[in-house]
mmCIF file of C-alpha atoms and ligand atoms in Angstrom:
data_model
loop_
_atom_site.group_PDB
_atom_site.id
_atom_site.type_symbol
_atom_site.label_atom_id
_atom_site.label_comp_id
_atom_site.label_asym_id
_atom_site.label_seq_id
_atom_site.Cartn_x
_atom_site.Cartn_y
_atom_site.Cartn_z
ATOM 1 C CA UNK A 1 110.421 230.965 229.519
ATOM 2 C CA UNK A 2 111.130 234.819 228.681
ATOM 3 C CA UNK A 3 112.124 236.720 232.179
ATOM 4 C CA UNK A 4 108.914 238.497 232.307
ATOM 5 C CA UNK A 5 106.864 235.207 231.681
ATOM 6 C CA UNK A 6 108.638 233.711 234.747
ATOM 7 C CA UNK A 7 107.835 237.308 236.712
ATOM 8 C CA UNK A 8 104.252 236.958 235.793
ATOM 9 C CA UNK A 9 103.681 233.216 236.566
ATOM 10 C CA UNK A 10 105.906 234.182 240.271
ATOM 11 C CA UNK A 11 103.055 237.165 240.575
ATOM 12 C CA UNK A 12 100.114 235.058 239.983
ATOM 13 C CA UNK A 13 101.543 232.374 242.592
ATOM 14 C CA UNK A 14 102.128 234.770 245.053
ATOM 15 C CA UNK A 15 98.003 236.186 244.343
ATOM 16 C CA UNK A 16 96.805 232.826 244.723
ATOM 17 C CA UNK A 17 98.816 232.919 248.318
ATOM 18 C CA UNK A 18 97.179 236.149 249.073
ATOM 19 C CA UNK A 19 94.116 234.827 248.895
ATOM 20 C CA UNK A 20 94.812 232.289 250.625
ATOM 21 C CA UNK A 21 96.504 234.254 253.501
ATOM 22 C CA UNK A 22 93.002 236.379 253.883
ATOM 23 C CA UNK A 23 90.831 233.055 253.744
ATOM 24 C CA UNK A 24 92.967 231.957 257.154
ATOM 25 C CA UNK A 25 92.727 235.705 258.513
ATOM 26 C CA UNK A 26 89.437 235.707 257.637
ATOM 27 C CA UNK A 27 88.664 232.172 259.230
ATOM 28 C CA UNK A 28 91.153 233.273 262.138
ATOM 29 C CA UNK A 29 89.158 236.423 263.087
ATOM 30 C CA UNK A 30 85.830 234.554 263.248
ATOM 31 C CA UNK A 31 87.377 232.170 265.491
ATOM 32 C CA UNK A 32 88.614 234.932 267.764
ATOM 33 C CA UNK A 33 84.718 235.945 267.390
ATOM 34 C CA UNK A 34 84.023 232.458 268.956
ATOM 35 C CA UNK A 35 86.280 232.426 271.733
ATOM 36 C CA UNK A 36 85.486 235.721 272.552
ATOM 37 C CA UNK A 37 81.756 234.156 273.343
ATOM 38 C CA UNK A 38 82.745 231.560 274.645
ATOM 39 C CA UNK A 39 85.309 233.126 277.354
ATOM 40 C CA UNK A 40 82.790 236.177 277.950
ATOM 41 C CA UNK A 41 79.636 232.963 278.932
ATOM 42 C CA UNK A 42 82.702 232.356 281.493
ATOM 43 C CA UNK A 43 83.053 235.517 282.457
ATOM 44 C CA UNK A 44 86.612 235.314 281.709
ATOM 45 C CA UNK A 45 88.992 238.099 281.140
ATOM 46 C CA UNK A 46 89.168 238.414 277.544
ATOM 47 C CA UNK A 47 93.106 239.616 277.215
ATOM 48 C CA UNK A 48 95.084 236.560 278.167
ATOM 49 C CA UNK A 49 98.663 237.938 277.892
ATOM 50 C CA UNK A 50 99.506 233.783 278.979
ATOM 51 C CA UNK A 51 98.041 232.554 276.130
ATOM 52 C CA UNK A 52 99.603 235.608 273.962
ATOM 53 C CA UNK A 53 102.662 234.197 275.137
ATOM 54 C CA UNK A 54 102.512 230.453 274.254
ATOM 55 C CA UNK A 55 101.947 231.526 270.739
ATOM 56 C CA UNK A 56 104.703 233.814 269.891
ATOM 57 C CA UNK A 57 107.042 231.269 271.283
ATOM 58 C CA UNK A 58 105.077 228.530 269.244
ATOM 59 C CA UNK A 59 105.825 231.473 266.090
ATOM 60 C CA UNK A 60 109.607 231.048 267.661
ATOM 61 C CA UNK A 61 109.909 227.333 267.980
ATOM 62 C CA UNK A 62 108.295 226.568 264.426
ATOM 63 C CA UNK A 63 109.535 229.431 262.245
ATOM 64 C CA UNK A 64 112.038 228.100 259.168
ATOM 65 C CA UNK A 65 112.469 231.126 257.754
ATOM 66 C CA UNK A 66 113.333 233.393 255.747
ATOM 67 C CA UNK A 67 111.648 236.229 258.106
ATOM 68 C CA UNK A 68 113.858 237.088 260.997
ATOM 69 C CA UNK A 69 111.481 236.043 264.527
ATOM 70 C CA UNK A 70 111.105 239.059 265.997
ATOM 71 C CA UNK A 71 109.498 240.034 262.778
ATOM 72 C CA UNK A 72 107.115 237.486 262.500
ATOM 73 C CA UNK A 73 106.428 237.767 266.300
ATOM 74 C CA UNK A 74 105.654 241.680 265.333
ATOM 75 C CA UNK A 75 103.136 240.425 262.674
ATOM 76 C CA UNK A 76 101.254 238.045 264.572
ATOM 77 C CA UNK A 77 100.945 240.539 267.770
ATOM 78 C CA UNK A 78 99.134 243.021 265.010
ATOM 79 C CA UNK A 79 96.777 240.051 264.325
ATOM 80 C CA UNK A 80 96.679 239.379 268.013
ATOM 81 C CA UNK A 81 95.348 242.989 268.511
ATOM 82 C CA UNK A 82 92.961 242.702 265.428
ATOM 83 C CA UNK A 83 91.636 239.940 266.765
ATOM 84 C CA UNK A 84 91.003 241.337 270.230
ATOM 85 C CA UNK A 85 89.346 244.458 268.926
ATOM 86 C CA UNK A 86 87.027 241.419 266.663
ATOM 87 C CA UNK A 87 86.408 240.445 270.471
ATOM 88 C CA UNK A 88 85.163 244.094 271.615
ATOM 89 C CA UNK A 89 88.247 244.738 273.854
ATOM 90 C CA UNK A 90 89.116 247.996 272.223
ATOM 91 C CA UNK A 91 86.267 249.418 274.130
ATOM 92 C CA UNK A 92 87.586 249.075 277.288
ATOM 93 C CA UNK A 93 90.948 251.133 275.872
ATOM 94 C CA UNK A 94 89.215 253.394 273.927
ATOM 95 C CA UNK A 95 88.926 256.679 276.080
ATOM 96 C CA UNK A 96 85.746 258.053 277.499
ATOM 97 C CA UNK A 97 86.394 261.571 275.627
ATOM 98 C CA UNK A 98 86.972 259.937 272.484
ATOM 99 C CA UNK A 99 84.153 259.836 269.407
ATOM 100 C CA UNK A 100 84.387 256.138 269.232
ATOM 101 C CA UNK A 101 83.345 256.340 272.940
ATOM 102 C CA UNK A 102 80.333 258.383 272.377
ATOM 103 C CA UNK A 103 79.471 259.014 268.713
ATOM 104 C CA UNK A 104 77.363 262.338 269.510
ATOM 105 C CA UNK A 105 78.359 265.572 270.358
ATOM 106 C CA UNK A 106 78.964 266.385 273.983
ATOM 107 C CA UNK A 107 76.805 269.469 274.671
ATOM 108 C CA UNK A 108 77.604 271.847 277.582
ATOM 109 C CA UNK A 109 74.891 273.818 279.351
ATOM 110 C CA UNK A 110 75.220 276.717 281.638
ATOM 111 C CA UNK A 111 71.528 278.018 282.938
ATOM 112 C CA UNK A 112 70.848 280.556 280.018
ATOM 113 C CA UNK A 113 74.052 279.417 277.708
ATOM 114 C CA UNK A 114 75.184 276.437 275.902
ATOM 115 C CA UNK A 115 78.160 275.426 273.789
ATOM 116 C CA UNK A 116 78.853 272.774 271.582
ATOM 117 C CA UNK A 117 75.208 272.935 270.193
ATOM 118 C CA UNK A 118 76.016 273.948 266.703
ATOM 119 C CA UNK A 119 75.710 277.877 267.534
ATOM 120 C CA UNK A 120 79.338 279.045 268.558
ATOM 121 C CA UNK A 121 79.526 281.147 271.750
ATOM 122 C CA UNK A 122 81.770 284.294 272.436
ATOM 123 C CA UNK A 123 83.011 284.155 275.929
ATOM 124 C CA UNK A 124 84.953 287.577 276.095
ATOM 125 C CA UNK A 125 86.186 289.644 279.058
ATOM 126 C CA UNK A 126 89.839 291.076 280.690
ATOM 127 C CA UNK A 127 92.720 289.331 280.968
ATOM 128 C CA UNK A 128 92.579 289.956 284.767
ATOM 129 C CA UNK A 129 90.397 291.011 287.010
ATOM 130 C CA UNK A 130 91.500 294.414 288.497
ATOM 131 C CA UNK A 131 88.522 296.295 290.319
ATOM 132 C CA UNK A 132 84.523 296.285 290.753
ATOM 133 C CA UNK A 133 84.356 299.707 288.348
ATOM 134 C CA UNK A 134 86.371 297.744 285.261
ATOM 135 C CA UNK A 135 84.678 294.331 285.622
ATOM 136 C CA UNK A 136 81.376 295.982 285.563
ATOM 137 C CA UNK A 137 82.079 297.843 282.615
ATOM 138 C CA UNK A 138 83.054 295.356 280.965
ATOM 139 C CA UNK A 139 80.077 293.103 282.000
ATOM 140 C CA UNK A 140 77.557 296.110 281.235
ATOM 141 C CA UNK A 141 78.977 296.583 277.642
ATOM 142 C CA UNK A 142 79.012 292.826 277.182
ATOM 143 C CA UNK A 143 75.576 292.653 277.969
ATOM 144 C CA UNK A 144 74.983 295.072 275.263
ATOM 145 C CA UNK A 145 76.459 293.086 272.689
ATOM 146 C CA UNK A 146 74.727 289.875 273.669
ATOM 147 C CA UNK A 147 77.632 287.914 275.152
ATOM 148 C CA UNK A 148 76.457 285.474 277.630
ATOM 149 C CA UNK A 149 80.091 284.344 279.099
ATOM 150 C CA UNK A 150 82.188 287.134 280.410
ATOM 151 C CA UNK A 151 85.897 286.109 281.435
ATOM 152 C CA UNK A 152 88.638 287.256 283.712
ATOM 153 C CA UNK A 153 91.203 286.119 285.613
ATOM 154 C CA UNK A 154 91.367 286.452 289.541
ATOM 155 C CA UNK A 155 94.305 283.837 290.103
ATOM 156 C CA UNK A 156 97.263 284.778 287.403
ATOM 157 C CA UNK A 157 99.641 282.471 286.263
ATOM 158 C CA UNK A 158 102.259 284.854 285.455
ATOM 159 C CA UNK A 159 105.804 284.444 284.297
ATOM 160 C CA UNK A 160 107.287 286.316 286.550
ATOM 161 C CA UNK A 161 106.290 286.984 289.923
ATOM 162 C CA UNK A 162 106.988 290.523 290.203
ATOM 163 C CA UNK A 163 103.915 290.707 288.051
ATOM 164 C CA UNK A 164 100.604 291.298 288.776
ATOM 165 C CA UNK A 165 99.644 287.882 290.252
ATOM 166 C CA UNK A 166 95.745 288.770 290.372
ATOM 167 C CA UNK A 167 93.073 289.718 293.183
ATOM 168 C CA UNK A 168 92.533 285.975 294.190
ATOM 169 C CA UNK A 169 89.554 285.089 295.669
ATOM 170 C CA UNK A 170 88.664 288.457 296.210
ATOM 171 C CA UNK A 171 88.660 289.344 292.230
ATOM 172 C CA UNK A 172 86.263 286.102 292.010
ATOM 173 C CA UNK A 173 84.138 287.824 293.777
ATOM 174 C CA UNK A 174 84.249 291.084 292.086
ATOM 175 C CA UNK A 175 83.695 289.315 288.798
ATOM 176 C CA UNK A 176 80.241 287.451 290.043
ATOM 177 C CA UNK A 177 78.860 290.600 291.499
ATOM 178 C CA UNK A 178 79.010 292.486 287.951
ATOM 179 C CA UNK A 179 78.347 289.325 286.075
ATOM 180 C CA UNK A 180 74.868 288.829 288.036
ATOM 181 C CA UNK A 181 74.582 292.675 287.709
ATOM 182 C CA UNK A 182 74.252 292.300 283.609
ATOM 183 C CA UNK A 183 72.619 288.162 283.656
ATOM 184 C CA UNK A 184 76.124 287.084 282.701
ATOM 185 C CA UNK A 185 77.753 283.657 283.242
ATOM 186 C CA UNK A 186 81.578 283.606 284.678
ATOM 187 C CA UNK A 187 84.522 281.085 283.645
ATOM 188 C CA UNK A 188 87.719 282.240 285.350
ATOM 189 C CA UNK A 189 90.756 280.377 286.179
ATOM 190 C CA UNK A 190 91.628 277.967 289.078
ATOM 191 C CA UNK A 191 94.733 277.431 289.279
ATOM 192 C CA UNK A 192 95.117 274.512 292.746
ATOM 193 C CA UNK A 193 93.657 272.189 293.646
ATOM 194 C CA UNK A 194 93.004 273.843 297.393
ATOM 195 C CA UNK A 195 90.997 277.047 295.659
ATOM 196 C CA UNK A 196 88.282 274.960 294.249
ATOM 197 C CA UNK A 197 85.710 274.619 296.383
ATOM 198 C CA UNK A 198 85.601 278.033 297.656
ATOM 199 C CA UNK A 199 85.194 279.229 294.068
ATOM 200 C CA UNK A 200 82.797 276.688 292.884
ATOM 201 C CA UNK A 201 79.888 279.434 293.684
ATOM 202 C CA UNK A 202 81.508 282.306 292.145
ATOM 203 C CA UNK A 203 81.862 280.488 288.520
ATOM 204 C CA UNK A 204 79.804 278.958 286.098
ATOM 205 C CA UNK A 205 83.179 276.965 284.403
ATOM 206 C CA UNK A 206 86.513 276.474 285.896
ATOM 207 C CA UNK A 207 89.269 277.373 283.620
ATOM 208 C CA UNK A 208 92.528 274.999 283.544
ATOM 209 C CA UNK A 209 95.070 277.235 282.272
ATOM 210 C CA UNK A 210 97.762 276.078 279.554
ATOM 211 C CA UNK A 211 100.367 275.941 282.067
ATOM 212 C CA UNK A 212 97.992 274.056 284.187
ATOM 213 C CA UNK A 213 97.308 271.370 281.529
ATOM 214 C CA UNK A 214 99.351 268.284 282.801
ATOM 215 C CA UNK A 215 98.717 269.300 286.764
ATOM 216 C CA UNK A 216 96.969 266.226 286.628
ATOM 217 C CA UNK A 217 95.880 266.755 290.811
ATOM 218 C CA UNK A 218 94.129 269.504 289.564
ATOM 219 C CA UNK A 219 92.813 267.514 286.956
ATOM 220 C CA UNK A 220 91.809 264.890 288.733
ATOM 221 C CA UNK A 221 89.834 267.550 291.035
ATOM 222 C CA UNK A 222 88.179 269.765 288.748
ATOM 223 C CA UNK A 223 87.040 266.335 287.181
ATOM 224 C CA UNK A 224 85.273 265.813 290.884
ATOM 225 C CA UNK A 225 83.077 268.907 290.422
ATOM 226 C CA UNK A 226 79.809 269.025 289.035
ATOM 227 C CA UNK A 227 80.890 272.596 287.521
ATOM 228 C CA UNK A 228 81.855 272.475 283.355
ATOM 229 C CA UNK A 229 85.881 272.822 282.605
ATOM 230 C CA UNK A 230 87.551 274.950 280.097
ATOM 231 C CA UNK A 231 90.918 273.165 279.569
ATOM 232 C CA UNK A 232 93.498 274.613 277.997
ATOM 233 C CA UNK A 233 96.103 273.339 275.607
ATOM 234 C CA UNK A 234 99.485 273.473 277.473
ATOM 235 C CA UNK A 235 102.015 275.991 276.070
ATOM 236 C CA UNK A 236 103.984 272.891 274.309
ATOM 237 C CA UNK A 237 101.666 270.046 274.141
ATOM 238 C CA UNK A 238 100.890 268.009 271.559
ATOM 239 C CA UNK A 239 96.702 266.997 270.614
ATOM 240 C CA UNK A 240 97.635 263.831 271.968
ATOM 241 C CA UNK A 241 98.771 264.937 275.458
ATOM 242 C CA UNK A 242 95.872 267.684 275.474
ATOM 243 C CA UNK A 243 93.358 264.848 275.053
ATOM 244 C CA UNK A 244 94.459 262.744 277.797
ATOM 245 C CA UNK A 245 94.512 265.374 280.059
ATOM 246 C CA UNK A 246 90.900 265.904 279.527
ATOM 247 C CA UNK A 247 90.350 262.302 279.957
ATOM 248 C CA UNK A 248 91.955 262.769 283.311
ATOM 249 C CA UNK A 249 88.882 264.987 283.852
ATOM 250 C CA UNK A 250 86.115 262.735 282.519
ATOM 251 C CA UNK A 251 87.656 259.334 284.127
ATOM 252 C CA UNK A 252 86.993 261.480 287.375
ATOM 253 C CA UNK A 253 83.431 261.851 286.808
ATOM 254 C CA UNK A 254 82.990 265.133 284.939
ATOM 255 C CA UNK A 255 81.696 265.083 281.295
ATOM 256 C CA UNK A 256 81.217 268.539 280.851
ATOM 257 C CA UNK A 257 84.687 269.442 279.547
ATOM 258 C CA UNK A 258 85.386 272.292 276.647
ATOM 259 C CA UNK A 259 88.733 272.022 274.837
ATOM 260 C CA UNK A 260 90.617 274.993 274.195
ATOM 261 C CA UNK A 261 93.218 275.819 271.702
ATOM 262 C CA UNK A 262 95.144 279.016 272.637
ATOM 263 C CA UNK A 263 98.484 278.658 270.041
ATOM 264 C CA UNK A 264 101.332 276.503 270.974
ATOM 265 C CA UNK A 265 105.570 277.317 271.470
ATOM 266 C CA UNK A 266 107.292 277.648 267.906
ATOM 267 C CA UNK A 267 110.328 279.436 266.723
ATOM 268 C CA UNK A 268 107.663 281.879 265.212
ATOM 269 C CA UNK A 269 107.830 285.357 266.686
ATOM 270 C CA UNK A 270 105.598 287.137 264.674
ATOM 271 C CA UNK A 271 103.222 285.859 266.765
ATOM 272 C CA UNK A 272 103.356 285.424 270.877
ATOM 273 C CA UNK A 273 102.180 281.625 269.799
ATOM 274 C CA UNK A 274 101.139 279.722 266.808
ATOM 275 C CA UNK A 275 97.423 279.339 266.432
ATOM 276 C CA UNK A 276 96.731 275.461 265.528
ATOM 277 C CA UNK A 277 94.221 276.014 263.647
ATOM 278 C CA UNK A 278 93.759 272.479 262.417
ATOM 279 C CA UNK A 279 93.528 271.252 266.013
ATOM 280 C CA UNK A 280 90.160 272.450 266.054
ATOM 281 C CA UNK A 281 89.289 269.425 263.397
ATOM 282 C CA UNK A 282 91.414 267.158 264.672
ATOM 283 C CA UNK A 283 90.468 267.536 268.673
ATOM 284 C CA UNK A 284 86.298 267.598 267.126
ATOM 285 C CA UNK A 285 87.036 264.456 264.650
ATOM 286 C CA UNK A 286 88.958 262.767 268.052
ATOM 287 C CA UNK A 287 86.846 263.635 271.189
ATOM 288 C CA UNK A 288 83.331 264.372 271.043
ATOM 289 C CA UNK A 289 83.752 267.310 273.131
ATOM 290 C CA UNK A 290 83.319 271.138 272.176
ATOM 291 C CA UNK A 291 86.247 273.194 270.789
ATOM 292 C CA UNK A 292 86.855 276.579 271.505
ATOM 293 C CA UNK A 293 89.824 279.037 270.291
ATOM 294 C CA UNK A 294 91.408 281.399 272.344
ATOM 295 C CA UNK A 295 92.489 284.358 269.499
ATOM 296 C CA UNK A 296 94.118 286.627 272.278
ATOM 297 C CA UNK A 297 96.768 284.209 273.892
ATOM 298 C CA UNK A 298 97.165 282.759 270.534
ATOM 299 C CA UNK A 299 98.156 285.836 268.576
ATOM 300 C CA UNK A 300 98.694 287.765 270.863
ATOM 301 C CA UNK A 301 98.162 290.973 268.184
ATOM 302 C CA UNK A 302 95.314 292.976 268.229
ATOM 303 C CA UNK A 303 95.362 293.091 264.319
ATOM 304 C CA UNK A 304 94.705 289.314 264.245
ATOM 305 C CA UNK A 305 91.904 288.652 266.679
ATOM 306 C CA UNK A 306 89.477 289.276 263.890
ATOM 307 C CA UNK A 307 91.015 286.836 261.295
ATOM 308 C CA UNK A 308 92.002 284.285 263.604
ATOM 309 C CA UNK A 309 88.258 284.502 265.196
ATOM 310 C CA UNK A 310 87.375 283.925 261.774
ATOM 311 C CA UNK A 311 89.135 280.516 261.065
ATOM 312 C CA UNK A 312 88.534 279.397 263.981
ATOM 313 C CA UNK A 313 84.919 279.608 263.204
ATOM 314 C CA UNK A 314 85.484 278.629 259.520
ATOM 315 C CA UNK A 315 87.079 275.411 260.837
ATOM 316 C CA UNK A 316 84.254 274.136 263.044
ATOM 317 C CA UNK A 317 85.316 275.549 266.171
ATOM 318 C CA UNK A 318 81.848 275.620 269.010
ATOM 319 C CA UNK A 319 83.492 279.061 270.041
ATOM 320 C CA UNK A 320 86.146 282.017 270.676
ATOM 321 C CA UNK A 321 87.361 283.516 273.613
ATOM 322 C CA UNK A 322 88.698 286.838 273.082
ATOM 323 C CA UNK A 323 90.096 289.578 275.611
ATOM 324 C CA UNK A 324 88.846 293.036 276.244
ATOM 325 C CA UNK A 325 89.416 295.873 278.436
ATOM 326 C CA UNK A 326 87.946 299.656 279.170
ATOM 327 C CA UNK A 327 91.496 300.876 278.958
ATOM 328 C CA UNK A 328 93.570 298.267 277.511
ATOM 329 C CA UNK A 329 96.480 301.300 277.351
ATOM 330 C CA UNK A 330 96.461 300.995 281.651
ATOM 331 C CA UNK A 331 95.794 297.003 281.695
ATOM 332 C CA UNK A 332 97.659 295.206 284.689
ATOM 333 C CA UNK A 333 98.092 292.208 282.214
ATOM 334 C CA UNK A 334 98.386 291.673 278.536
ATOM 335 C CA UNK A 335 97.957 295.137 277.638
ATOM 336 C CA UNK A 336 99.109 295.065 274.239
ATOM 337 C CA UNK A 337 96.842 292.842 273.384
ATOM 338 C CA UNK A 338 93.143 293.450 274.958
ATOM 339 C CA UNK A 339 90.461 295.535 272.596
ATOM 340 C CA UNK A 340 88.704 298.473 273.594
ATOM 341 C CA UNK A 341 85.124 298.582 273.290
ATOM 342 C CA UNK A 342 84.826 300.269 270.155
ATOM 343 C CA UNK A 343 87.445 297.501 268.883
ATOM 344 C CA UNK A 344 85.226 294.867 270.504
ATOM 345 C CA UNK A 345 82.527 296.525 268.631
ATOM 346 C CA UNK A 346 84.454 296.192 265.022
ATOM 347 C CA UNK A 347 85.326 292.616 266.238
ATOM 348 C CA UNK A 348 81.731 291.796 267.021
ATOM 349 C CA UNK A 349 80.457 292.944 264.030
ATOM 350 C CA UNK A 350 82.992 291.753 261.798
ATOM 351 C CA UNK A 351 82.464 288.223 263.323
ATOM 352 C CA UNK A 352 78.709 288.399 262.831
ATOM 353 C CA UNK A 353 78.852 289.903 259.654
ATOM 354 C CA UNK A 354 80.059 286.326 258.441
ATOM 355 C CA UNK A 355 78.450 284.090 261.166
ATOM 356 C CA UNK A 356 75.163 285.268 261.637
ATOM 357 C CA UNK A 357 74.983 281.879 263.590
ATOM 358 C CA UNK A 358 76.948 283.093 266.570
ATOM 359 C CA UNK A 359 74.361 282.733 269.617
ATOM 360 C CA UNK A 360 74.608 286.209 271.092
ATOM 361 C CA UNK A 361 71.314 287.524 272.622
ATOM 362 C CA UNK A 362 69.193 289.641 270.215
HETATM 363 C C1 PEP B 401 94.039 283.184 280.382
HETATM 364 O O1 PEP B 401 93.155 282.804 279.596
HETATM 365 O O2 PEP B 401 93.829 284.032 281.247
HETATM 366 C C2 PEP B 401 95.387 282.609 280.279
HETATM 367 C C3 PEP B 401 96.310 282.842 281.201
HETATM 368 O O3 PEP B 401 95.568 281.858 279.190
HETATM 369 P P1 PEP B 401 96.577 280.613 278.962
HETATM 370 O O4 PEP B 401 96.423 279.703 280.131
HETATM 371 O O5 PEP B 401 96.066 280.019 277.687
HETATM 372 O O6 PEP B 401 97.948 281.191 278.830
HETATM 373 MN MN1 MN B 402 95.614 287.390 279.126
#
């Protein structure tokens, strides 16, 4: 027999053992299927790491080789876990934010504004907070360009504490009185645990800031309010870490959660962070919760609020939050980076220009 005869007939046998391998994974998972019944009509826990247990050793005792054990013990585990998803158990590990969870969009709704509904909000508003006279400006010219959500930070996580650390509780205020002035609704940031309740009437979502993300006792808090969360992605997490953060929310009762990129730590300086743009997809293919994009904190460049607004969009983000200021020049925070009005204008109507979609009131 020529080499390549003898390589063809060796092919063929090892086919027919193919087959025959997914007959007895075939016949294996619809016994799983059967024993899943059958425990569930016992109401018996369905993972039995016991019986897991017995059978890798039985894979140790009997195996002659050639595969090393721990190998084979590694190949039966990944039928072991095929098996138990046959049985349903993924379910109880799949996570409540995730789409396998809940196949339909999760849609959040503020009296008067929604997001996640297919028409992507603008929230917009200063970095911080700094008096009545500039909040109300900026809610007043908001109003005129049909935002619904103004922003703006009372409590400031800044990086160092000889900066402007924010009015508190007292900006909160501030920002609610010139919101209700213009019909507005108010996210702003929380940043303890301790401040929530007191703010709960003063805003419409809490914000979790990015260096916020993994205080899971805030988490776990925010999650107990009946009040929608912005969460932001933390300054170096990854999606994965984002998303189980905001499970931390939902496993405490709150669904109404809103995921926000806002650029992540590279060595890229162009930019004061690297937009992720392709988290937007990922985090909406993932979760069934609404995506948003911070383009300030992202960029952190004026010249790129526009474009980045624009892929953000473009990618199937449910929104962008963008900074702006009636002096940006005299800002106590992020000055470089906050638009004017007539620059919110140019932003507005560049934005619209292209998605005529964007919910702003006519
Ligand atoms: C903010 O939005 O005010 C803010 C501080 O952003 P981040 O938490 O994303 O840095
Ligand atoms: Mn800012």
């Amino acid at each position: 027999m020529s080499p390549q005869d003898q390589l063809n007939r060796l092919r063929r046998e090892m086919d027919e053992l193919n087959r025959e391998m997914l007959d007895l994974l075939s016949r294996r998972g619809e016994l799983a299927v059967e024993i899943g019944k059958v425990k569930r009509l016992q109401g018996v826990e369905r993972y039995d790491p016991v019986r897991e247990r017995e059978m890798l050793d039985f894979i140790a005792a009997e195996n002659r080789g050639p595969f090393e054990t721990p190998r084979l013990q590694h190949l039966f585990k990944e039928m072991f876990k095929a098996s138990a998803e046959l049985q349903g158990e993924d379910r109880d590990k799949t996570l409540l934010v995730s789409r396998k969870r809940q196949a339909e969009d999760t849609v959040v709704t503020l009296g008067g504004a929604t997001i996640g509904n297919g028409r992507p909000q603008l929230i917009a508003g200063p970095c911080a907070v700094e008096s009545f006279e500039q909040v109300n400006a900026v809610a007043e010219k908001l109003a005129l360009s049909g935002v619904k959500i103004m922003r703006g930070g009372a409590y400031k996580p800044r990086t160092s504490p000889y900066d402007f650390q924010g009015l508190g509780f007292d900006g909160l205020k501030l920002l609610k009185q010139a919101a209700d002035r213009h019909d507005l609704r108010v996210i702003s940031e929380i940043m303890t645990p301790g401040a929530i309740d007191s703010a709960l009437p003063y805003v419409d979502i809490i914000q979790v800031g990015a260096r916020n993300m993994q205080n899971f006792d805030l988490l776990k808090e925010v999650g107990k309010t009946d009040k929608p969360v912005l969460l932001k992605r933390g300054l170096s997490a990854t999606i994965e870490e984002f998303i189980y953060a905001a499970e931390y929310i939902m496993a405490s009762g709150n669904h109404q959660i809103i995921l926000c990129e806002r650029g992540i730590r590279t060595y890229e300086r162009a930019t004061r962070n690297t937009l992720d743009i392709t988290a937007v997809p990922i985090l909406k293919q993932e979760t069934h919760l609404p995506v948003m994009v911070d383009v300030t904190h992202s960029t952190g460049r004026r010249d790129l609020l526009l474009p980045a607004a624009k892929a953000a969009l473009a990618v199937g983000a449910d929104g962008v939050m963008v900074e702006m200021h009636p002096n940006p020049a005299i800002a106590l925070s992020d000055a470089q980076q906050q638009l004017d009005f007539d620059q919110f204008d140019e932003f507005v109507n560049g934005l619209t220009t292209q998605f005529p979609q964007l919910d702003l009131v006519k």
